[in-house]
Amino acid sequence: MKATNELSCYRYAAVVHVKQKGRQQQDQKIRQVKDEEWVDFTKRGMDRKSLQQQLSALSSSSIIAVSNIPYSKTIVSRCLVESLDDVAAEKLCDQDWLSSVHKKAQRISSFSATDLVELAQGAGCQVEISWSRQKSQHGGLDAIFHQCTPEKGEDRVLFRFPTDHAERPLHSLSSKPLQQQDLQRTQQQLREMLQDQLPAYMVPQTITVLDAMPLNQNGKVDRNVLAQLVQEPTARQGP
């Protein structure tokens, strides 16, 4: 998809293959790429031109494995998140801050999956792409350029790409884009329940949903932290 929107930036389709009972799985040749063979696109300060130069020297018996390629579909969002931790950005007004984010994104050489495929075709080779390390590479892509021929009976050449999901908690493997709406719905339901059962003066002004109660060193509820949690959303709302 060439268009840049929510579908192309943050959503993807997945095909799950279920092994049939009693059917032997065919041995598929999966090519390995050693760690030292990977070229870090960002650390090397590479751009489209330098990548094209490397591809022009690609032979039929070799591969070029490039990691940490900035993803053009989310590069603006990535720069925006990084700027939130930038002390210098706090001194800019909203308009200047957003403008500086877009300018920074434009200076970064980034690619989409479609861009990489077109680049490979222009160099007379093929490319296999992985997004399996988007957490550790901040949304970056891994790409293997090659001129290998698929094995007999196979449609494509398979490579084993590195991943970063091992030993990570399951909840970190997905996002919850509707989490805020769910919290608001829970707050509204609690408020309506309290209004039905309590007099008006006893209904709390704010309802904050927590994953767990904060505890102090003695294992008791930390009321100071609770007070801060209530004050923070109130301060953000303003008068």
PDB file of N, CA and C in Angstrom, residues 62-146:
ATOM      1  N   SER A  62      25.817 -13.845  -3.382  1.00  0.00           N
ATOM      2  CA  SER A  62      25.921 -13.106  -2.126  1.00  0.00           C
ATOM      3  C   SER A  62      24.585 -12.475  -1.760  1.00  0.00           C
ATOM      4  N   ILE A  63      24.514 -11.998  -0.523  1.00  0.00           N
ATOM      5  CA  ILE A  63      23.338 -11.276  -0.055  1.00  0.00           C
ATOM      6  C   ILE A  63      23.792  -9.991   0.617  1.00  0.00           C
ATOM      7  N   ILE A  64      22.890  -9.041   0.734  1.00  0.00           N
ATOM      8  CA  ILE A  64      23.143  -7.818   1.490  1.00  0.00           C
ATOM      9  C   ILE A  64      22.030  -7.696   2.519  1.00  0.00           C
ATOM     10  N   ALA A  65      22.386  -7.851   3.785  1.00  0.00           N
ATOM     11  CA  ALA A  65      21.419  -7.784   4.880  1.00  0.00           C
ATOM     12  C   ALA A  65      21.534  -6.424   5.565  1.00  0.00           C
ATOM     13  N   VAL A  66      20.465  -5.666   5.537  1.00  0.00           N
ATOM     14  CA  VAL A  66      20.464  -4.310   6.091  1.00  0.00           C
ATOM     15  C   VAL A  66      19.435  -4.239   7.215  1.00  0.00           C
ATOM     16  N   SER A  67      19.864  -3.815   8.373  1.00  0.00           N
ATOM     17  CA  SER A  67      18.969  -3.725   9.529  1.00  0.00           C
ATOM     18  C   SER A  67      18.697  -2.272   9.900  1.00  0.00           C
ATOM     19  N   ASN A  68      17.686  -2.100  10.749  1.00  0.00           N
ATOM     20  CA  ASN A  68      17.387  -0.789  11.340  1.00  0.00           C
ATOM     21  C   ASN A  68      17.153   0.289  10.279  1.00  0.00           C
ATOM     22  N   ILE A  69      16.336  -0.040   9.280  1.00  0.00           N
ATOM     23  CA  ILE A  69      15.979   0.931   8.245  1.00  0.00           C
ATOM     24  C   ILE A  69      14.769   1.720   8.726  1.00  0.00           C
ATOM     25  N   PRO A  70      14.866   3.029   8.910  1.00  0.00           N
ATOM     26  CA  PRO A  70      13.718   3.816   9.373  1.00  0.00           C
ATOM     27  C   PRO A  70      12.503   3.611   8.468  1.00  0.00           C
ATOM     28  N   TYR A  71      11.351   3.432   9.090  1.00  0.00           N
ATOM     29  CA  TYR A  71      10.113   3.142   8.365  1.00  0.00           C
ATOM     30  C   TYR A  71       9.403   4.457   8.045  1.00  0.00           C
ATOM     31  N   SER A  72       9.264   4.754   6.761  1.00  0.00           N
ATOM     32  CA  SER A  72       8.743   6.058   6.344  1.00  0.00           C
ATOM     33  C   SER A  72       7.300   6.293   6.777  1.00  0.00           C
ATOM     34  N   LYS A  73       6.530   5.227   6.949  1.00  0.00           N
ATOM     35  CA  LYS A  73       5.120   5.383   7.312  1.00  0.00           C
ATOM     36  C   LYS A  73       4.937   5.913   8.735  1.00  0.00           C
ATOM     37  N   THR A  74       5.922   5.642   9.597  1.00  0.00           N
ATOM     38  CA  THR A  74       5.777   6.058  10.996  1.00  0.00           C
ATOM     39  C   THR A  74       6.914   6.962  11.463  1.00  0.00           C
ATOM     40  N   ILE A  75       7.728   7.458  10.534  1.00  0.00           N
ATOM     41  CA  ILE A  75       8.894   8.243  10.944  1.00  0.00           C
ATOM     42  C   ILE A  75       8.498   9.543  11.625  1.00  0.00           C
ATOM     43  N   VAL A  76       7.397  10.169  11.190  1.00  0.00           N
ATOM     44  CA  VAL A  76       6.948  11.409  11.837  1.00  0.00           C
ATOM     45  C   VAL A  76       6.512  11.118  13.270  1.00  0.00           C
ATOM     46  N   SER A  77       5.754  10.051  13.467  1.00  0.00           N
ATOM     47  CA  SER A  77       5.317   9.672  14.813  1.00  0.00           C
ATOM     48  C   SER A  77       6.515   9.331  15.692  1.00  0.00           C
ATOM     49  N   ARG A  78       7.508   8.676  15.116  1.00  0.00           N
ATOM     50  CA  ARG A  78       8.712   8.319  15.871  1.00  0.00           C
ATOM     51  C   ARG A  78       9.444   9.575  16.332  1.00  0.00           C
ATOM     52  N   CYS A  79       9.602  10.543  15.435  1.00  0.00           N
ATOM     53  CA  CYS A  79      10.272  11.797  15.791  1.00  0.00           C
ATOM     54  C   CYS A  79       9.462  12.573  16.818  1.00  0.00           C
ATOM     55  N   LEU A  80       8.146  12.500  16.716  1.00  0.00           N
ATOM     56  CA  LEU A  80       7.284  13.199  17.662  1.00  0.00           C
ATOM     57  C   LEU A  80       7.465  12.630  19.067  1.00  0.00           C
ATOM     58  N   VAL A  81       7.490  11.296  19.182  1.00  0.00           N
ATOM     59  CA  VAL A  81       7.672  10.656  20.483  1.00  0.00           C
ATOM     60  C   VAL A  81       9.047  10.997  21.054  1.00  0.00           C
ATOM     61  N   GLU A  82      10.079  10.968  20.210  1.00  0.00           N
ATOM     62  CA  GLU A  82      11.432  11.289  20.675  1.00  0.00           C
ATOM     63  C   GLU A  82      11.524  12.729  21.159  1.00  0.00           C
ATOM     64  N   SER A  83      10.780  13.629  20.518  1.00  0.00           N
ATOM     65  CA  SER A  83      10.849  15.044  20.895  1.00  0.00           C
ATOM     66  C   SER A  83      10.221  15.304  22.259  1.00  0.00           C
ATOM     67  N   LEU A  84       9.339  14.408  22.710  1.00  0.00           N
ATOM     68  CA  LEU A  84       8.710  14.585  24.017  1.00  0.00           C
ATOM     69  C   LEU A  84       9.732  14.481  25.144  1.00  0.00           C
ATOM     70  N   ASP A  85      10.830  13.778  24.894  1.00  0.00           N
ATOM     71  CA  ASP A  85      11.898  13.645  25.886  1.00  0.00           C
ATOM     72  C   ASP A  85      13.025  14.645  25.655  1.00  0.00           C
ATOM     73  N   ASP A  86      12.848  15.518  24.663  1.00  0.00           N
ATOM     74  CA  ASP A  86      13.878  16.498  24.316  1.00  0.00           C
ATOM     75  C   ASP A  86      13.649  17.774  25.117  1.00  0.00           C
ATOM     76  N   VAL A  87      14.606  18.125  25.965  1.00  0.00           N
ATOM     77  CA  VAL A  87      14.473  19.318  26.806  1.00  0.00           C
ATOM     78  C   VAL A  87      14.387  20.575  25.953  1.00  0.00           C
ATOM     79  N   ALA A  88      15.161  20.635  24.877  1.00  0.00           N
ATOM     80  CA  ALA A  88      15.165  21.819  24.014  1.00  0.00           C
ATOM     81  C   ALA A  88      13.806  22.035  23.362  1.00  0.00           C
ATOM     82  N   ALA A  89      13.094  20.939  23.058  1.00  0.00           N
ATOM     83  CA  ALA A  89      11.792  21.055  22.397  1.00  0.00           C
ATOM     84  C   ALA A  89      10.751  21.677  23.306  1.00  0.00           C
ATOM     85  N   GLU A  90      10.944  21.580  24.631  1.00  0.00           N
ATOM     86  CA  GLU A  90       9.976  22.138  25.565  1.00  0.00           C
ATOM     87  C   GLU A  90       9.927  23.661  25.493  1.00  0.00           C
ATOM     88  N   LYS A  91      10.979  24.288  24.981  1.00  0.00           N
ATOM     89  CA  LYS A  91      11.038  25.741  24.911  1.00  0.00           C
ATOM     90  C   LYS A  91      10.335  26.290  23.670  1.00  0.00           C
ATOM     91  N   LEU A  92       9.939  25.416  22.760  1.00  0.00           N
ATOM     92  CA  LEU A  92       9.293  25.853  21.527  1.00  0.00           C
ATOM     93  C   LEU A  92       7.787  25.937  21.720  1.00  0.00           C
ATOM     94  N   CYS A  93       7.156  26.861  21.010  1.00  0.00           N
ATOM     95  CA  CYS A  93       5.703  26.928  21.037  1.00  0.00           C
ATOM     96  C   CYS A  93       5.149  25.757  20.229  1.00  0.00           C
ATOM     97  N   ASP A  94       3.855  25.507  20.357  1.00  0.00           N
ATOM     98  CA  ASP A  94       3.257  24.328  19.726  1.00  0.00           C
ATOM     99  C   ASP A  94       3.506  24.287  18.223  1.00  0.00           C
ATOM    100  N   GLN A  95       3.338  25.428  17.549  1.00  0.00           N
ATOM    101  CA  GLN A  95       3.487  25.461  16.095  1.00  0.00           C
ATOM    102  C   GLN A  95       4.930  25.196  15.684  1.00  0.00           C
ATOM    103  N   ASP A  96       5.888  25.842  16.370  1.00  0.00           N
ATOM    104  CA  ASP A  96       7.305  25.641  16.051  1.00  0.00           C
ATOM    105  C   ASP A  96       7.745  24.216  16.384  1.00  0.00           C
ATOM    106  N   TRP A  97       7.211  23.686  17.475  1.00  0.00           N
ATOM    107  CA  TRP A  97       7.579  22.327  17.889  1.00  0.00           C
ATOM    108  C   TRP A  97       7.149  21.313  16.843  1.00  0.00           C
ATOM    109  N   LEU A  98       5.900  21.406  16.381  1.00  0.00           N
ATOM    110  CA  LEU A  98       5.408  20.465  15.384  1.00  0.00           C
ATOM    111  C   LEU A  98       6.155  20.620  14.065  1.00  0.00           C
ATOM    112  N   SER A  99       6.487  21.858  13.720  1.00  0.00           N
ATOM    113  CA  SER A  99       7.243  22.105  12.491  1.00  0.00           C
ATOM    114  C   SER A  99       8.634  21.485  12.578  1.00  0.00           C
ATOM    115  N   SER A 100       9.268  21.597  13.749  1.00  0.00           N
ATOM    116  CA  SER A 100      10.609  21.024  13.928  1.00  0.00           C
ATOM    117  C   SER A 100      10.574  19.498  13.841  1.00  0.00           C
ATOM    118  N   VAL A 101       9.486  18.892  14.310  1.00  0.00           N
ATOM    119  CA  VAL A 101       9.333  17.436  14.226  1.00  0.00           C
ATOM    120  C   VAL A 101       9.268  16.990  12.770  1.00  0.00           C
ATOM    121  N   HIS A 102       8.469  17.691  11.964  1.00  0.00           N
ATOM    122  CA  HIS A 102       8.333  17.334  10.547  1.00  0.00           C
ATOM    123  C   HIS A 102       9.652  17.553   9.797  1.00  0.00           C
ATOM    124  N   LYS A 103      10.377  18.609  10.138  1.00  0.00           N
ATOM    125  CA  LYS A 103      11.655  18.870   9.473  1.00  0.00           C
ATOM    126  C   LYS A 103      12.671  17.780   9.807  1.00  0.00           C
ATOM    127  N   LYS A 104      12.673  17.340  11.069  1.00  0.00           N
ATOM    128  CA  LYS A 104      13.588  16.274  11.473  1.00  0.00           C
ATOM    129  C   LYS A 104      13.257  14.984  10.729  1.00  0.00           C
ATOM    130  N   ALA A 105      11.961  14.683  10.591  1.00  0.00           N
ATOM    131  CA  ALA A 105      11.539  13.469   9.887  1.00  0.00           C
ATOM    132  C   ALA A 105      11.951  13.508   8.421  1.00  0.00           C
ATOM    133  N   GLN A 106      11.893  14.690   7.822  1.00  0.00           N
ATOM    134  CA  GLN A 106      12.267  14.831   6.412  1.00  0.00           C
ATOM    135  C   GLN A 106      13.762  14.639   6.199  1.00  0.00           C
ATOM    136  N   ARG A 107      14.559  14.966   7.218  1.00  0.00           N
ATOM    137  CA  ARG A 107      16.020  14.825   7.092  1.00  0.00           C
ATOM    138  C   ARG A 107      16.467  13.370   7.217  1.00  0.00           C
ATOM    139  N   ILE A 108      15.629  12.535   7.786  1.00  0.00           N
ATOM    140  CA  ILE A 108      15.981  11.127   7.983  1.00  0.00           C
ATOM    141  C   ILE A 108      15.637  10.330   6.732  1.00  0.00           C
ATOM    142  N   SER A 109      16.601   9.595   6.231  1.00  0.00           N
ATOM    143  CA  SER A 109      16.362   8.745   5.065  1.00  0.00           C
ATOM    144  C   SER A 109      15.558   7.528   5.510  1.00  0.00           C
ATOM    145  N   SER A 110      14.327   7.426   5.039  1.00  0.00           N
ATOM    146  CA  SER A 110      13.440   6.348   5.474  1.00  0.00           C
ATOM    147  C   SER A 110      12.778   5.689   4.268  1.00  0.00           C
ATOM    148  N   PHE A 111      12.303   4.475   4.475  1.00  0.00           N
ATOM    149  CA  PHE A 111      11.709   3.690   3.393  1.00  0.00           C
ATOM    150  C   PHE A 111      10.454   2.984   3.885  1.00  0.00           C
ATOM    151  N   SER A 112       9.553   2.722   2.955  1.00  0.00           N
ATOM    152  CA  SER A 112       8.433   1.820   3.216  1.00  0.00           C
ATOM    153  C   SER A 112       8.775   0.476   2.585  1.00  0.00           C
ATOM    154  N   ALA A 113       7.958  -0.527   2.832  1.00  0.00           N
ATOM    155  CA  ALA A 113       8.197  -1.837   2.214  1.00  0.00           C
ATOM    156  C   ALA A 113       8.127  -1.729   0.696  1.00  0.00           C
ATOM    157  N   THR A 114       7.196  -0.919   0.208  1.00  0.00           N
ATOM    158  CA  THR A 114       7.063  -0.719  -1.241  1.00  0.00           C
ATOM    159  C   THR A 114       8.309  -0.061  -1.820  1.00  0.00           C
ATOM    160  N   ASP A 115       8.866   0.903  -1.091  1.00  0.00           N
ATOM    161  CA  ASP A 115      10.090   1.573  -1.549  1.00  0.00           C
ATOM    162  C   ASP A 115      11.232   0.572  -1.703  1.00  0.00           C
ATOM    163  N   LEU A 116      11.362  -0.327  -0.730  1.00  0.00           N
ATOM    164  CA  LEU A 116      12.456  -1.302  -0.753  1.00  0.00           C
ATOM    165  C   LEU A 116      12.288  -2.293  -1.901  1.00  0.00           C
ATOM    166  N   VAL A 117      11.049  -2.681  -2.172  1.00  0.00           N
ATOM    167  CA  VAL A 117      10.794  -3.591  -3.296  1.00  0.00           C
ATOM    168  C   VAL A 117      11.155  -2.918  -4.613  1.00  0.00           C
ATOM    169  N   GLU A 118      10.751  -1.663  -4.777  1.00  0.00           N
ATOM    170  CA  GLU A 118      11.062  -0.929  -6.008  1.00  0.00           C
ATOM    171  C   GLU A 118      12.565  -0.718  -6.151  1.00  0.00           C
ATOM    172  N   LEU A 119      13.245  -0.472  -5.025  1.00  0.00           N
ATOM    173  CA  LEU A 119      14.697  -0.294  -5.047  1.00  0.00           C
ATOM    174  C   LEU A 119      15.384  -1.586  -5.485  1.00  0.00           C
ATOM    175  N   ALA A 120      14.906  -2.711  -4.976  1.00  0.00           N
ATOM    176  CA  ALA A 120      15.480  -4.010  -5.340  1.00  0.00           C
ATOM    177  C   ALA A 120      15.245  -4.313  -6.816  1.00  0.00           C
ATOM    178  N   GLN A 121      14.051  -4.052  -7.282  1.00  0.00           N
ATOM    179  CA  GLN A 121      13.741  -4.309  -8.694  1.00  0.00           C
ATOM    180  C   GLN A 121      14.610  -3.459  -9.609  1.00  0.00           C
ATOM    181  N   GLY A 122      14.866  -2.215  -9.200  1.00  0.00           N
ATOM    182  CA  GLY A 122      15.720  -1.342  -9.995  1.00  0.00           C
ATOM    183  C   GLY A 122      17.152  -1.829 -10.061  1.00  0.00           C
ATOM    184  N   ALA A 123      17.579  -2.582  -9.027  1.00  0.00           N
ATOM    185  CA  ALA A 123      18.944  -3.115  -8.991  1.00  0.00           C
ATOM    186  C   ALA A 123      19.013  -4.534  -9.542  1.00  0.00           C
ATOM    187  N   GLY A 124      17.885  -5.045 -10.018  1.00  0.00           N
ATOM    188  CA  GLY A 124      17.872  -6.386 -10.591  1.00  0.00           C
ATOM    189  C   GLY A 124      17.961  -7.499  -9.571  1.00  0.00           C
ATOM    190  N   CYS A 125      17.433  -7.276  -8.385  1.00  0.00           N
ATOM    191  CA  CYS A 125      17.469  -8.315  -7.358  1.00  0.00           C
ATOM    192  C   CYS A 125      16.118  -8.397  -6.650  1.00  0.00           C
ATOM    193  N   GLN A 126      16.050  -9.230  -5.638  1.00  0.00           N
ATOM    194  CA  GLN A 126      14.836  -9.385  -4.841  1.00  0.00           C
ATOM    195  C   GLN A 126      15.122  -8.962  -3.408  1.00  0.00           C
ATOM    196  N   VAL A 127      14.057  -8.747  -2.640  1.00  0.00           N
ATOM    197  CA  VAL A 127      14.238  -8.358  -1.247  1.00  0.00           C
ATOM    198  C   VAL A 127      13.197  -9.056  -0.384  1.00  0.00           C
ATOM    199  N   GLU A 128      13.644  -9.527   0.770  1.00  0.00           N
ATOM    200  CA  GLU A 128      12.754 -10.078   1.790  1.00  0.00           C
ATOM    201  C   GLU A 128      12.796  -9.106   2.967  1.00  0.00           C
ATOM    202  N   ILE A 129      11.635  -8.789   3.523  1.00  0.00           N
ATOM    203  CA  ILE A 129      11.534  -7.729   4.528  1.00  0.00           C
ATOM    204  C   ILE A 129      10.919  -8.272   5.813  1.00  0.00           C
ATOM    205  N   SER A 130      11.431  -7.810   6.941  1.00  0.00           N
ATOM    206  CA  SER A 130      10.898  -8.204   8.247  1.00  0.00           C
ATOM    207  C   SER A 130      10.698  -6.968   9.120  1.00  0.00           C
ATOM    208  N   TRP A 131       9.629  -7.030   9.930  1.00  0.00           N
ATOM    209  CA  TRP A 131       9.344  -5.954  10.893  1.00  0.00           C
ATOM    210  C   TRP A 131       9.364  -6.532  12.305  1.00  0.00           C
ATOM    211  N   SER A 132      10.125  -7.618  12.471  1.00  0.00           N
ATOM    212  CA  SER A 132      10.099  -8.368  13.725  1.00  0.00           C
ATOM    213  C   SER A 132      10.849  -7.688  14.865  1.00  0.00           C
ATOM    214  N   ARG A 133      11.645  -6.671  14.545  1.00  0.00           N
ATOM    215  CA  ARG A 133      12.389  -5.981  15.611  1.00  0.00           C
ATOM    216  C   ARG A 133      11.938  -4.532  15.732  1.00  0.00           C
ATOM    217  N   GLN A 134      10.649  -4.286  15.521  1.00  0.00           N
ATOM    218  CA  GLN A 134      10.169  -2.915  15.545  1.00  0.00           C
ATOM    219  C   GLN A 134      10.278  -2.284  16.927  1.00  0.00           C
ATOM    220  N   LYS A 135      10.282  -3.083  17.996  1.00  0.00           N
ATOM    221  CA  LYS A 135      10.419  -2.508  19.333  1.00  0.00           C
ATOM    222  C   LYS A 135      11.854  -2.048  19.583  1.00  0.00           C
ATOM    223  N   SER A 136      12.818  -2.944  19.397  1.00  0.00           N
ATOM    224  CA  SER A 136      14.214  -2.602  19.673  1.00  0.00           C
ATOM    225  C   SER A 136      14.778  -1.620  18.655  1.00  0.00           C
ATOM    226  N   GLN A 137      14.201  -1.586  17.452  1.00  0.00           N
ATOM    227  CA  GLN A 137      14.684  -0.677  16.407  1.00  0.00           C
ATOM    228  C   GLN A 137      13.733   0.498  16.197  1.00  0.00           C
ATOM    229  N   HIS A 138      12.845   0.717  17.165  1.00  0.00           N
ATOM    230  CA  HIS A 138      11.930   1.870  17.129  1.00  0.00           C
ATOM    231  C   HIS A 138      11.159   1.946  15.813  1.00  0.00           C
ATOM    232  N   GLY A 139      10.613   0.812  15.407  1.00  0.00           N
ATOM    233  CA  GLY A 139       9.814   0.781  14.191  1.00  0.00           C
ATOM    234  C   GLY A 139      10.601   0.503  12.933  1.00  0.00           C
ATOM    235  N   GLY A 140      11.906   0.262  13.060  1.00  0.00           N
ATOM    236  CA  GLY A 140      12.756   0.049  11.893  1.00  0.00           C
ATOM    237  C   GLY A 140      12.527  -1.296  11.216  1.00  0.00           C
ATOM    238  N   LEU A 141      12.883  -1.363   9.942  1.00  0.00           N
ATOM    239  CA  LEU A 141      12.728  -2.577   9.138  1.00  0.00           C
ATOM    240  C   LEU A 141      14.062  -3.301   8.969  1.00  0.00           C
ATOM    241  N   ASP A 142      13.994  -4.600   8.751  1.00  0.00           N
ATOM    242  CA  ASP A 142      15.142  -5.401   8.328  1.00  0.00           C
ATOM    243  C   ASP A 142      14.885  -5.855   6.897  1.00  0.00           C
ATOM    244  N   ALA A 143      15.905  -5.813   6.057  1.00  0.00           N
ATOM    245  CA  ALA A 143      15.738  -6.218   4.657  1.00  0.00           C
ATOM    246  C   ALA A 143      16.949  -7.017   4.191  1.00  0.00           C
ATOM    247  N   ILE A 144      16.689  -8.078   3.448  1.00  0.00           N
ATOM    248  CA  ILE A 144      17.747  -8.898   2.862  1.00  0.00           C
ATOM    249  C   ILE A 144      17.598  -8.859   1.346  1.00  0.00           C
ATOM    250  N   PHE A 145      18.581  -8.278   0.675  1.00  0.00           N
ATOM    251  CA  PHE A 145      18.586  -8.194  -0.789  1.00  0.00           C
ATOM    252  C   PHE A 145      19.384  -9.376  -1.327  1.00  0.00           C
ATOM    253  N   HIS A 146      18.869 -10.019  -2.380  1.00  0.00           N
ATOM    254  CA  HIS A 146      19.528 -11.228  -2.879  1.00  0.00           C
ATOM    255  C   HIS A 146      19.127 -11.491  -4.329  1.00  0.00           C
TER     256      HIS A 146
END
